[in-house]
mmCIF file of C-alpha atoms and ligand atoms in Angstrom:
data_model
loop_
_atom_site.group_PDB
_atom_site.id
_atom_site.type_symbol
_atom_site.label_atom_id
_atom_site.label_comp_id
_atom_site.label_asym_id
_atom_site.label_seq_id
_atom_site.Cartn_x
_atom_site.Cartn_y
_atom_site.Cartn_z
ATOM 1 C CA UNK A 1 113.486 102.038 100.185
ATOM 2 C CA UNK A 2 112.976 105.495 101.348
ATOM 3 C CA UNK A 3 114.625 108.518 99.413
ATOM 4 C CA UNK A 4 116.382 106.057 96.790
ATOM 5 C CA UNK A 5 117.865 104.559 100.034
ATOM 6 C CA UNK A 6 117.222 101.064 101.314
ATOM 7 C CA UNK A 7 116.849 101.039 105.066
ATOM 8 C CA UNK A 8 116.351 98.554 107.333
ATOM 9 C CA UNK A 9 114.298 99.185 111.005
ATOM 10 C CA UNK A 10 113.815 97.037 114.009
ATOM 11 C CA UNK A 11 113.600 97.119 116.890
ATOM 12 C CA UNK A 12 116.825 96.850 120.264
ATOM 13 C CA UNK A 13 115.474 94.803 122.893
ATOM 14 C CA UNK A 14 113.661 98.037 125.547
ATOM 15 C CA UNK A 15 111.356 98.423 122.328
ATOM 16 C CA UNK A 16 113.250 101.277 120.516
ATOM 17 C CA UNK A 17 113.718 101.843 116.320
ATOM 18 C CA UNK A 18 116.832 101.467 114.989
ATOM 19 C CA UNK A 19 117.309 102.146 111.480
ATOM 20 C CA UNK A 20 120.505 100.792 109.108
ATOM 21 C CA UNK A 21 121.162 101.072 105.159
ATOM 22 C CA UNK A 22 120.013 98.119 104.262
ATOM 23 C CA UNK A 23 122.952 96.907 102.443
ATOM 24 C CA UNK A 24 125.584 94.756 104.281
ATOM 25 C CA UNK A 25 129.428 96.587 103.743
ATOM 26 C CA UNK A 26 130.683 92.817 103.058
ATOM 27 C CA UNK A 27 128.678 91.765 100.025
ATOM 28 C CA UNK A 28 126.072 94.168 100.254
ATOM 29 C CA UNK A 29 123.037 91.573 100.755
ATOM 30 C CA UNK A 30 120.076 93.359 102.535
ATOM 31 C CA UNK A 31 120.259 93.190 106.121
ATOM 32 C CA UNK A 32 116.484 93.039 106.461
ATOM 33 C CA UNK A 33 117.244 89.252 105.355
ATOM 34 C CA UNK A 34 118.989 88.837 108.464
ATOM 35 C CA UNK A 35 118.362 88.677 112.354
ATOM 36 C CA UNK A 36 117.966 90.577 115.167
ATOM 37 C CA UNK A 37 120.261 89.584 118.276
ATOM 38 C CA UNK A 38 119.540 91.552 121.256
ATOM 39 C CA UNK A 39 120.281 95.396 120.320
ATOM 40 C CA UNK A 40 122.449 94.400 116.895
ATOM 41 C CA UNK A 41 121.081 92.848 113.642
ATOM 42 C CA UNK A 42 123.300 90.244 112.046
ATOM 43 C CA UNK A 43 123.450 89.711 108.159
ATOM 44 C CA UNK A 44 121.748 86.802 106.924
ATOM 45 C CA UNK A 45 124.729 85.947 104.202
ATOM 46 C CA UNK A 46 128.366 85.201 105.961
ATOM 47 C CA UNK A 47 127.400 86.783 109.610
ATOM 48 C CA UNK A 48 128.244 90.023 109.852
ATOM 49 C CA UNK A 49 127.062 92.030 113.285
ATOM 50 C CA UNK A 50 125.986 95.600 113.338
ATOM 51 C CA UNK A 51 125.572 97.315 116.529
ATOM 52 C CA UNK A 52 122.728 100.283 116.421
ATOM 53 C CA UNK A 53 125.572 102.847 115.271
ATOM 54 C CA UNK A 54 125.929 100.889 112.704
ATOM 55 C CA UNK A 55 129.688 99.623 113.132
ATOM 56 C CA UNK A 56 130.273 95.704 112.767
ATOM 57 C CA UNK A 57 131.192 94.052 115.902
ATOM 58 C CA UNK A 58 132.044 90.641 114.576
ATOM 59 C CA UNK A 59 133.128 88.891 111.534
ATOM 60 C CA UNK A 60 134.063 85.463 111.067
ATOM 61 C CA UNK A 61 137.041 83.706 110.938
ATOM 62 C CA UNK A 62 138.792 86.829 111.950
ATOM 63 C CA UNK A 63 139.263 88.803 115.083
ATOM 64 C CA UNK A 64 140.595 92.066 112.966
ATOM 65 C CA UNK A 65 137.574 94.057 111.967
ATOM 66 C CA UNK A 66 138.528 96.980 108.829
ATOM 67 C CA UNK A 67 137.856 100.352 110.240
ATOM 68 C CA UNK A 68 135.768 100.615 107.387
ATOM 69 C CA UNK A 69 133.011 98.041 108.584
ATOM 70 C CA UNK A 70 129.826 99.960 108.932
ATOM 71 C CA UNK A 71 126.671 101.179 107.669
ATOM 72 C CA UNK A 72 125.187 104.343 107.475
ATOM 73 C CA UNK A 73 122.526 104.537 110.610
ATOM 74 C CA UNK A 74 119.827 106.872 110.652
ATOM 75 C CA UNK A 75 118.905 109.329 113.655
ATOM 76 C CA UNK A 76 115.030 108.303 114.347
ATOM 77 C CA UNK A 77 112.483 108.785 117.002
ATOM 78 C CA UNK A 78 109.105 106.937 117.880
ATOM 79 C CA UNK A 79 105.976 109.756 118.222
ATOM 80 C CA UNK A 80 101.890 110.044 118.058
ATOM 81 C CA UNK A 81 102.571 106.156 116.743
ATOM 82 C CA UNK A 82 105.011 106.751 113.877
ATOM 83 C CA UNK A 83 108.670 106.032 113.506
ATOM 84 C CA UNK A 84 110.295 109.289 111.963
ATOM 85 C CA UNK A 85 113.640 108.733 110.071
ATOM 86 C CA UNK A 86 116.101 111.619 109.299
ATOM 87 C CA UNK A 87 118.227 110.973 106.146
ATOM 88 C CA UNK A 88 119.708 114.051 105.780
ATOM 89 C CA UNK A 89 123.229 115.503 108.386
ATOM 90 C CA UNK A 90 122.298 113.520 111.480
ATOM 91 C CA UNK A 91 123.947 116.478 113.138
ATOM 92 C CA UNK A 92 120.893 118.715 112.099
ATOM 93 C CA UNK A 93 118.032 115.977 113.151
ATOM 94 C CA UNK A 94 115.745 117.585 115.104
ATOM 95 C CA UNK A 95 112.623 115.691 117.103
ATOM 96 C CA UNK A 96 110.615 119.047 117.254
ATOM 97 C CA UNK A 97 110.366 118.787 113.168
ATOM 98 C CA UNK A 98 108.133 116.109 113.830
ATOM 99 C CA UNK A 99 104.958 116.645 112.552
ATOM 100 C CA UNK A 100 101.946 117.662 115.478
ATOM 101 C CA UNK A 101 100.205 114.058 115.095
ATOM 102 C CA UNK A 102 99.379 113.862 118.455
ATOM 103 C CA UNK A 103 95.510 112.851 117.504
ATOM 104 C CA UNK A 104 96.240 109.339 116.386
ATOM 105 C CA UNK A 105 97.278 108.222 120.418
ATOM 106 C CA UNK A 106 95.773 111.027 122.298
ATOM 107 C CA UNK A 107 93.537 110.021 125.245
ATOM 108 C CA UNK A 108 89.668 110.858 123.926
ATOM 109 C CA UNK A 109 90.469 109.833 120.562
ATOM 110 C CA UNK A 110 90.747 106.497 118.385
ATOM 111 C CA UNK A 111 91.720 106.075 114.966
ATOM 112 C CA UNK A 112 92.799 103.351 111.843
ATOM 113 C CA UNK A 113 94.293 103.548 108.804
ATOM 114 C CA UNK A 114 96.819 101.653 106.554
ATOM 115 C CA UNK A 115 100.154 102.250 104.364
ATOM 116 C CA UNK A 116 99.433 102.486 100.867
ATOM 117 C CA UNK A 117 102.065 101.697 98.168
ATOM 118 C CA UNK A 118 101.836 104.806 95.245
ATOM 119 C CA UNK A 119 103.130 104.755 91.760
ATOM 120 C CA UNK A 120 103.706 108.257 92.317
ATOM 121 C CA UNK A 121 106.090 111.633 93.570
ATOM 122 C CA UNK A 122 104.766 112.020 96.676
ATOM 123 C CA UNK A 123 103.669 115.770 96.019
ATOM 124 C CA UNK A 124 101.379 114.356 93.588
ATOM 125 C CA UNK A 125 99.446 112.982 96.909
ATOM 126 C CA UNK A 126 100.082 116.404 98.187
ATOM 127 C CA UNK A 127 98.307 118.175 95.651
ATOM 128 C CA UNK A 128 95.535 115.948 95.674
ATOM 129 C CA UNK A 129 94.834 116.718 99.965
ATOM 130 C CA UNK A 130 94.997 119.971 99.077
ATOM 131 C CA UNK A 131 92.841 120.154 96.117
ATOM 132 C CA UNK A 132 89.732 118.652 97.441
ATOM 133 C CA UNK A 133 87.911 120.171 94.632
ATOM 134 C CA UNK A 134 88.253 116.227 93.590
ATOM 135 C CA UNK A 135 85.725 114.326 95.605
ATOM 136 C CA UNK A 136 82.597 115.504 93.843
ATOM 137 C CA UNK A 137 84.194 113.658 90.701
ATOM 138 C CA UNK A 138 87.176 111.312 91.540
ATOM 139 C CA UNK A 139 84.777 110.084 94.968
ATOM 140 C CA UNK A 140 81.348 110.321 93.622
ATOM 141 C CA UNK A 141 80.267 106.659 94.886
ATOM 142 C CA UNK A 142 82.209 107.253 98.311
ATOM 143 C CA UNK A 143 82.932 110.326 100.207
ATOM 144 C CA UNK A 144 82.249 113.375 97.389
ATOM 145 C CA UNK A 145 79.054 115.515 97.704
ATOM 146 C CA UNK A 146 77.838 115.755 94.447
ATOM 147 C CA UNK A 147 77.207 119.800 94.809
ATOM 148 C CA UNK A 148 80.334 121.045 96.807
ATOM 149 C CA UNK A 149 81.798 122.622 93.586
ATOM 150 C CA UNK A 150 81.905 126.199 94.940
ATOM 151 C CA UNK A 151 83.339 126.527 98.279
ATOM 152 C CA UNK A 152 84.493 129.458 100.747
ATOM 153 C CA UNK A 153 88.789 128.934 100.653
ATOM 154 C CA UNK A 154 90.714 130.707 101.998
ATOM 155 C CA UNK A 155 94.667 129.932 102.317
ATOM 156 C CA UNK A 156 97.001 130.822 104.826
ATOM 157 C CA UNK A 157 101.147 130.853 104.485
ATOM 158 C CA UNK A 158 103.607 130.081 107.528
ATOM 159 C CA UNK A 159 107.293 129.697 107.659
ATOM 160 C CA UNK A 160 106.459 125.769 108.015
ATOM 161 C CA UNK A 161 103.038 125.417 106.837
ATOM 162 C CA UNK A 162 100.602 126.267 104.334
ATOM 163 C CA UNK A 163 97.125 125.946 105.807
ATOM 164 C CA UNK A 164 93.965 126.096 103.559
ATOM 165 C CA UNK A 165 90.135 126.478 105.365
ATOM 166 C CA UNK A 166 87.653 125.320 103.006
ATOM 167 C CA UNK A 167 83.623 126.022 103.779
ATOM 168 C CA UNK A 168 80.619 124.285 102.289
ATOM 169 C CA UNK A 169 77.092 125.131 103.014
ATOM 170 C CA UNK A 170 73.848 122.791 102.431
ATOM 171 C CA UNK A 171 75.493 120.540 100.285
ATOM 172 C CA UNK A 172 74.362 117.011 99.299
ATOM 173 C CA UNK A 173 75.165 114.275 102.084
ATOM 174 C CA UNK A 174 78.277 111.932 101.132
ATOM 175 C CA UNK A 175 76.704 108.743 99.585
ATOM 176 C CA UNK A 176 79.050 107.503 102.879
ATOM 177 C CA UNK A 177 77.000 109.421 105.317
ATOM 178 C CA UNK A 178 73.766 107.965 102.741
ATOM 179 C CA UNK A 179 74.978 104.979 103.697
ATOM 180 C CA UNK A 180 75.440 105.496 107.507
ATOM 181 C CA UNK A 181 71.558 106.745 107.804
ATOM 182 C CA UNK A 182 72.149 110.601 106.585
ATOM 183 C CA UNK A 183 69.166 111.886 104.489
ATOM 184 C CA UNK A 184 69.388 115.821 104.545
ATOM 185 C CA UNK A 185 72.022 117.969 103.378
ATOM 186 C CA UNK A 186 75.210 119.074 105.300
ATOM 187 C CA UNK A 187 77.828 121.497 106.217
ATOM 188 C CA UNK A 188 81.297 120.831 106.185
ATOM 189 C CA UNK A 189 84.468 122.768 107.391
ATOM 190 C CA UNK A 190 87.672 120.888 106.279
ATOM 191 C CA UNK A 191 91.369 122.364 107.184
ATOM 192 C CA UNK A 192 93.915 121.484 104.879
ATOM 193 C CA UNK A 193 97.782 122.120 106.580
ATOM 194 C CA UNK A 194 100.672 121.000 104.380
ATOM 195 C CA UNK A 195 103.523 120.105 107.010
ATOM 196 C CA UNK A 196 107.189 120.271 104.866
ATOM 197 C CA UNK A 197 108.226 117.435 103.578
ATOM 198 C CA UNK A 198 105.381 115.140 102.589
ATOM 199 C CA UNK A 199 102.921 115.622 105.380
ATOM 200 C CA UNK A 200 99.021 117.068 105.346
ATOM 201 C CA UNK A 201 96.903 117.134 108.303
ATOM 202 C CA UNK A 202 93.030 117.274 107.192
ATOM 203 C CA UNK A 203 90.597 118.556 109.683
ATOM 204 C CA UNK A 204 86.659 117.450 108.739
ATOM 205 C CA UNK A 205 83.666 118.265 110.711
ATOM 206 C CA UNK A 206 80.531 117.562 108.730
ATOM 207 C CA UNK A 207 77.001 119.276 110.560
ATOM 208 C CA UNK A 208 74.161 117.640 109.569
ATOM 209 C CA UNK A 209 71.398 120.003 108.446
ATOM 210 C CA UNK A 210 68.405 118.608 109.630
ATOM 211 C CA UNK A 211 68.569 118.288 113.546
ATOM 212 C CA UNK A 212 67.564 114.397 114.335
ATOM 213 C CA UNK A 213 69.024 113.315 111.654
ATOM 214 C CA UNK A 214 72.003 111.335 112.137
ATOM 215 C CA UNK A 215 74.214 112.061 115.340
ATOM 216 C CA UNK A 216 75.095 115.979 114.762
ATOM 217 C CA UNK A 217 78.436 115.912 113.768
ATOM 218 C CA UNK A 218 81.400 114.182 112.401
ATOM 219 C CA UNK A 219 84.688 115.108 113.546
ATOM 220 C CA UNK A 220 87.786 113.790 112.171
ATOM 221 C CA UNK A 221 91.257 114.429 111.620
ATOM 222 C CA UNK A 222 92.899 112.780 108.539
ATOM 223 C CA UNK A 223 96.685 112.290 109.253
ATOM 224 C CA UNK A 224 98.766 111.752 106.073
ATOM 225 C CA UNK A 225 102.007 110.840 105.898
ATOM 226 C CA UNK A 226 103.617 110.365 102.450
ATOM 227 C CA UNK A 227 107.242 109.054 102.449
ATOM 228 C CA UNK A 228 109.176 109.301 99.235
ATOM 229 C CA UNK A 229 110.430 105.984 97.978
ATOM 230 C CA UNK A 230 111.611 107.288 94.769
ATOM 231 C CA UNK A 231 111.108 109.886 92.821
ATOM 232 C CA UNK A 232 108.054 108.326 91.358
ATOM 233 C CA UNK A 233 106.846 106.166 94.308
ATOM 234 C CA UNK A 234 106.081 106.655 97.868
ATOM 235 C CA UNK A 235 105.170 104.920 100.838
ATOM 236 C CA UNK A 236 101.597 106.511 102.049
ATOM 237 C CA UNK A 237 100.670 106.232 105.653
ATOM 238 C CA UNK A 238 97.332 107.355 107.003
ATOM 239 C CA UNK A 239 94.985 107.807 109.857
ATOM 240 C CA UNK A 240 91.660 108.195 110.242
ATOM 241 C CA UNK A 241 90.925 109.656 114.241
ATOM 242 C CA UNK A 242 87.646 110.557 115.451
ATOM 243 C CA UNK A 243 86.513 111.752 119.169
ATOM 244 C CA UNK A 244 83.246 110.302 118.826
ATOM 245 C CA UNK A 245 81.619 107.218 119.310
ATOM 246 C CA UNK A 246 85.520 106.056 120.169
ATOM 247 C CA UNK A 247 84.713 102.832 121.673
ATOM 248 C CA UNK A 248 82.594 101.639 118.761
ATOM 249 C CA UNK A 249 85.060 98.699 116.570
ATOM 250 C CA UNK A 250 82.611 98.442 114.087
ATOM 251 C CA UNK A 251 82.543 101.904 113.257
ATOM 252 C CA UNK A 252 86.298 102.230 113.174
ATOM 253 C CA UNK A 253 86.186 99.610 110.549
ATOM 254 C CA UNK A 254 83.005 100.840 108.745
ATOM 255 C CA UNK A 255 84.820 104.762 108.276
ATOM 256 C CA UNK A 256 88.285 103.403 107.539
ATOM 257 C CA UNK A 257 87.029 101.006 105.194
ATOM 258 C CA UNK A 258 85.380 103.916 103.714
ATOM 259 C CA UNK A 259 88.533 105.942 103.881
ATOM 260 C CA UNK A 260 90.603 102.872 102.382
ATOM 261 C CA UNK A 261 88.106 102.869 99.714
ATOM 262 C CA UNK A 262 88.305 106.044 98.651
ATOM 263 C CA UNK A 263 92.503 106.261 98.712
ATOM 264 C CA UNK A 264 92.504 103.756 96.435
ATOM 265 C CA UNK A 265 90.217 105.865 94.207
ATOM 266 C CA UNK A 266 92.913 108.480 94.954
ATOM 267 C CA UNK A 267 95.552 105.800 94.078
ATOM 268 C CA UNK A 268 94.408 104.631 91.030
ATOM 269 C CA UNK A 269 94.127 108.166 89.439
ATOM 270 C CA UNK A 270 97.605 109.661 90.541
ATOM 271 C CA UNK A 271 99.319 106.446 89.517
ATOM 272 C CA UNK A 272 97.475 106.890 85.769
ATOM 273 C CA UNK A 273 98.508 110.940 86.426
ATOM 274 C CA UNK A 274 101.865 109.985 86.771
ATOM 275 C CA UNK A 275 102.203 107.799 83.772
ATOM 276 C CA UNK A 276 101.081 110.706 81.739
ATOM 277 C CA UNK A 277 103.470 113.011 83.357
ATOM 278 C CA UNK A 278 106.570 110.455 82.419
ATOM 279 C CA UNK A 279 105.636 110.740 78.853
ATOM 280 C CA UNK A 280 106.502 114.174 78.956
ATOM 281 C CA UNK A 281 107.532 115.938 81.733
ATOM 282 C CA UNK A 282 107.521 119.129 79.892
ATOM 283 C CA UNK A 283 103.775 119.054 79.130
ATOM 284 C CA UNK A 284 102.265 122.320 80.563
ATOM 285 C CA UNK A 285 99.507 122.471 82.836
ATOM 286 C CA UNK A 286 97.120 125.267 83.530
ATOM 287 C CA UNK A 287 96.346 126.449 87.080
ATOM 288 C CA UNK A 288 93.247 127.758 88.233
ATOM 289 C CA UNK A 289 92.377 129.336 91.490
ATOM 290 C CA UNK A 290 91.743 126.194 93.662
ATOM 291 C CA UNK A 291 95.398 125.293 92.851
ATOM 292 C CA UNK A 292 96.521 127.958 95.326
ATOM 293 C CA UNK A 293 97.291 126.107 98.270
ATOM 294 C CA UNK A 294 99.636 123.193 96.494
ATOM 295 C CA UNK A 295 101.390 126.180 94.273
ATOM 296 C CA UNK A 296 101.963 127.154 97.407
ATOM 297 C CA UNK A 297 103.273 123.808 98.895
ATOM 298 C CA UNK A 298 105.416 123.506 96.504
ATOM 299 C CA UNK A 299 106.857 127.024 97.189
ATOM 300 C CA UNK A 300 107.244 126.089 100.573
ATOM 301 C CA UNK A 301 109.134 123.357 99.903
ATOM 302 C CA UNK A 302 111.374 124.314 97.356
ATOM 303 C CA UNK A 303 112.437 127.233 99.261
ATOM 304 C CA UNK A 304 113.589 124.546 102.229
ATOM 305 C CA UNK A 305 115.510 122.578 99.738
ATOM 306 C CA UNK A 306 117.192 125.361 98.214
ATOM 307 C CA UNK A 307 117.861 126.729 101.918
ATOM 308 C CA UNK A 308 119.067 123.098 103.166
ATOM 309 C CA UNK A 309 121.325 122.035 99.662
ATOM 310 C CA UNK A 310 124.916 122.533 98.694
ATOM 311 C CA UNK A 311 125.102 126.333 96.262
ATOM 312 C CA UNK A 312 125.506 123.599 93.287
ATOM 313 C CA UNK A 313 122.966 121.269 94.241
ATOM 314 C CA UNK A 314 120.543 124.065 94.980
ATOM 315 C CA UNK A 315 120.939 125.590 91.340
ATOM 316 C CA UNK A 316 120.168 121.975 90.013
HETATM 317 S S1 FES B 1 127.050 90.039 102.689
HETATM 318 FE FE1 FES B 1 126.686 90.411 104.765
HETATM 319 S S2 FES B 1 128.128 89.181 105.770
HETATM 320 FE FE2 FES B 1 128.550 88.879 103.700
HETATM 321 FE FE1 FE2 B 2 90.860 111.962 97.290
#
């Protein structure tokens, strides 16, 4: 389910997406319970076909198809690794809204990650990549440095992004990097960019103080791709991509286990965040000055929704 929609992807036989509603127009059984048959996908109930535009080819018993046999299909395109689905006019889908990815498959890089079910609105994940005034608490037995309470941010506003740059100095190592050899303390320099809808790219280098001491520096980008489901669940894709050390498996696994570990720190929190919000979405909150960057996020965003709706909608 993406958007409140259900959608069904696969694959036509040269290897490229396809995506339907995922509700048949005879009986309206899932089609993701069905088949794939060459470049259609036939309905697991009475038989129905669906060619990629989603119009049925074949029905039995019958060679007079209604004119009103299809499903809605989705424009989507396959970059840096992802599939990226357009629900909104398929006349206005546009492959260079695609979010710059291009670390997770680019040559001198390698990366893992994982999809992550959330209990939560997807700007809830938002807010937490942009806030990472979190790890010292929410990540204190995993990737939060005890001491980096009181960084240099500074945030930056474009007509598509809102970037944050976020410097610590001589902070505590990560009981991660503890855990990888680190003794002394560290620098870090994370960039934060918020990519409209539900995307944040997270930049990390981490300079270790003490030269000798561990391999110099970490360098990572943290792709993050969180997909609306509802409107209080999402689908959460991520990446962890390095340039260093890229042939090393066990490494990959070590740092995205560490990653995994710490999302689900994320996970359980926002999940337990958004349980409080249902009981009253009213409740105020109080904003501080580390809350810049998602205030404005959601700025961003709600300006592209008002710019993108129907008058009526808009106003809603
Ligand atoms: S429900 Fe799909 S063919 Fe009947
Ligand atoms: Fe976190």
């Amino acid at each position: 389910v993406l958007l409140g929609e259900p959608v069904v992807l696969y694959r036509r036989s040269d290897g490229t997406p396809v995506a339907l509603e995922d509700r048949c127009c005879h009986r309206r059984a899932p089609l993701s319970r069905g088949r794939v048959e060459g470049d259609d996908l036939r309905c697991g109930y009475h038989g129905f076909l669906y060619e990629p535009s989603g119009a049925v080819v074949w029905v039995p018993g019958t060679d007079r198809i209604p004119s009103s046999a299809r499903v809605r299909s989705y424009p989507v395109v396959e970059k840096h690794g992802y599939v990226w689905i357009w629900m909104g006019d398929a006349a206005l889908a546009d492959e260079g809204e695609v979010p710059d990815f291009h670390w997770n498959t680019a040559p001198g890089w390698t990366s893992g990650g994982a999809l992550l079910p959330m209990k939560c609105n997807y700007m809830l994940v938002v807010d937490n990549l942009l806030d990472l005034s979190h790890p010292p608490f929410l990540h204190a037995n995993s990737i939060g440095s005890a001491d980096d309470t009181n960084p240099e941010l500074t945030w930056e506003r474009g007509e598509r992004f809102v970037r944050g740059v976020r410097i610590a100095r001589d902070i505590a190592p990560t009981p991660r990097l503890r855990k990888m050899g680190v003794k002394s303390n560290i620098d870090t320099d994370k960039v934060m960019t918020y990519l409209p809808a539900g995307n944040v790219v997270l930049e990390i280098t981490q300079t270790i103080r003490a030269p000798g001491d561990g391999p110099g520096a970490y360098h990572s980008f943290i792709l993050n791709a969180m997909t609306p489901e509802t409107e209080s669940s999402c689908h959460y894709f991520w990446r962890n991509c390095r340039d260093y050390e890229i042939g090393n498996a066990e490494l990959t696994k070590f740092l995205c286990g560490a990653t995994a570990t710490a999302f689900e720190e994320d996970k359980a929190m926002l999940e337990h965040q958004q349980a409080a919000i249902d009981l009253d979405p009213e409740a105020p909150e109080v904003n501080i000055k580390g809350d810049l960057g998602s205030i404005q996020a959601r700025r961003l965003l709600q300006s592209l929704l008002s710019a993108e709706a129907p008058p009526a909608r808009a106003a809603a």
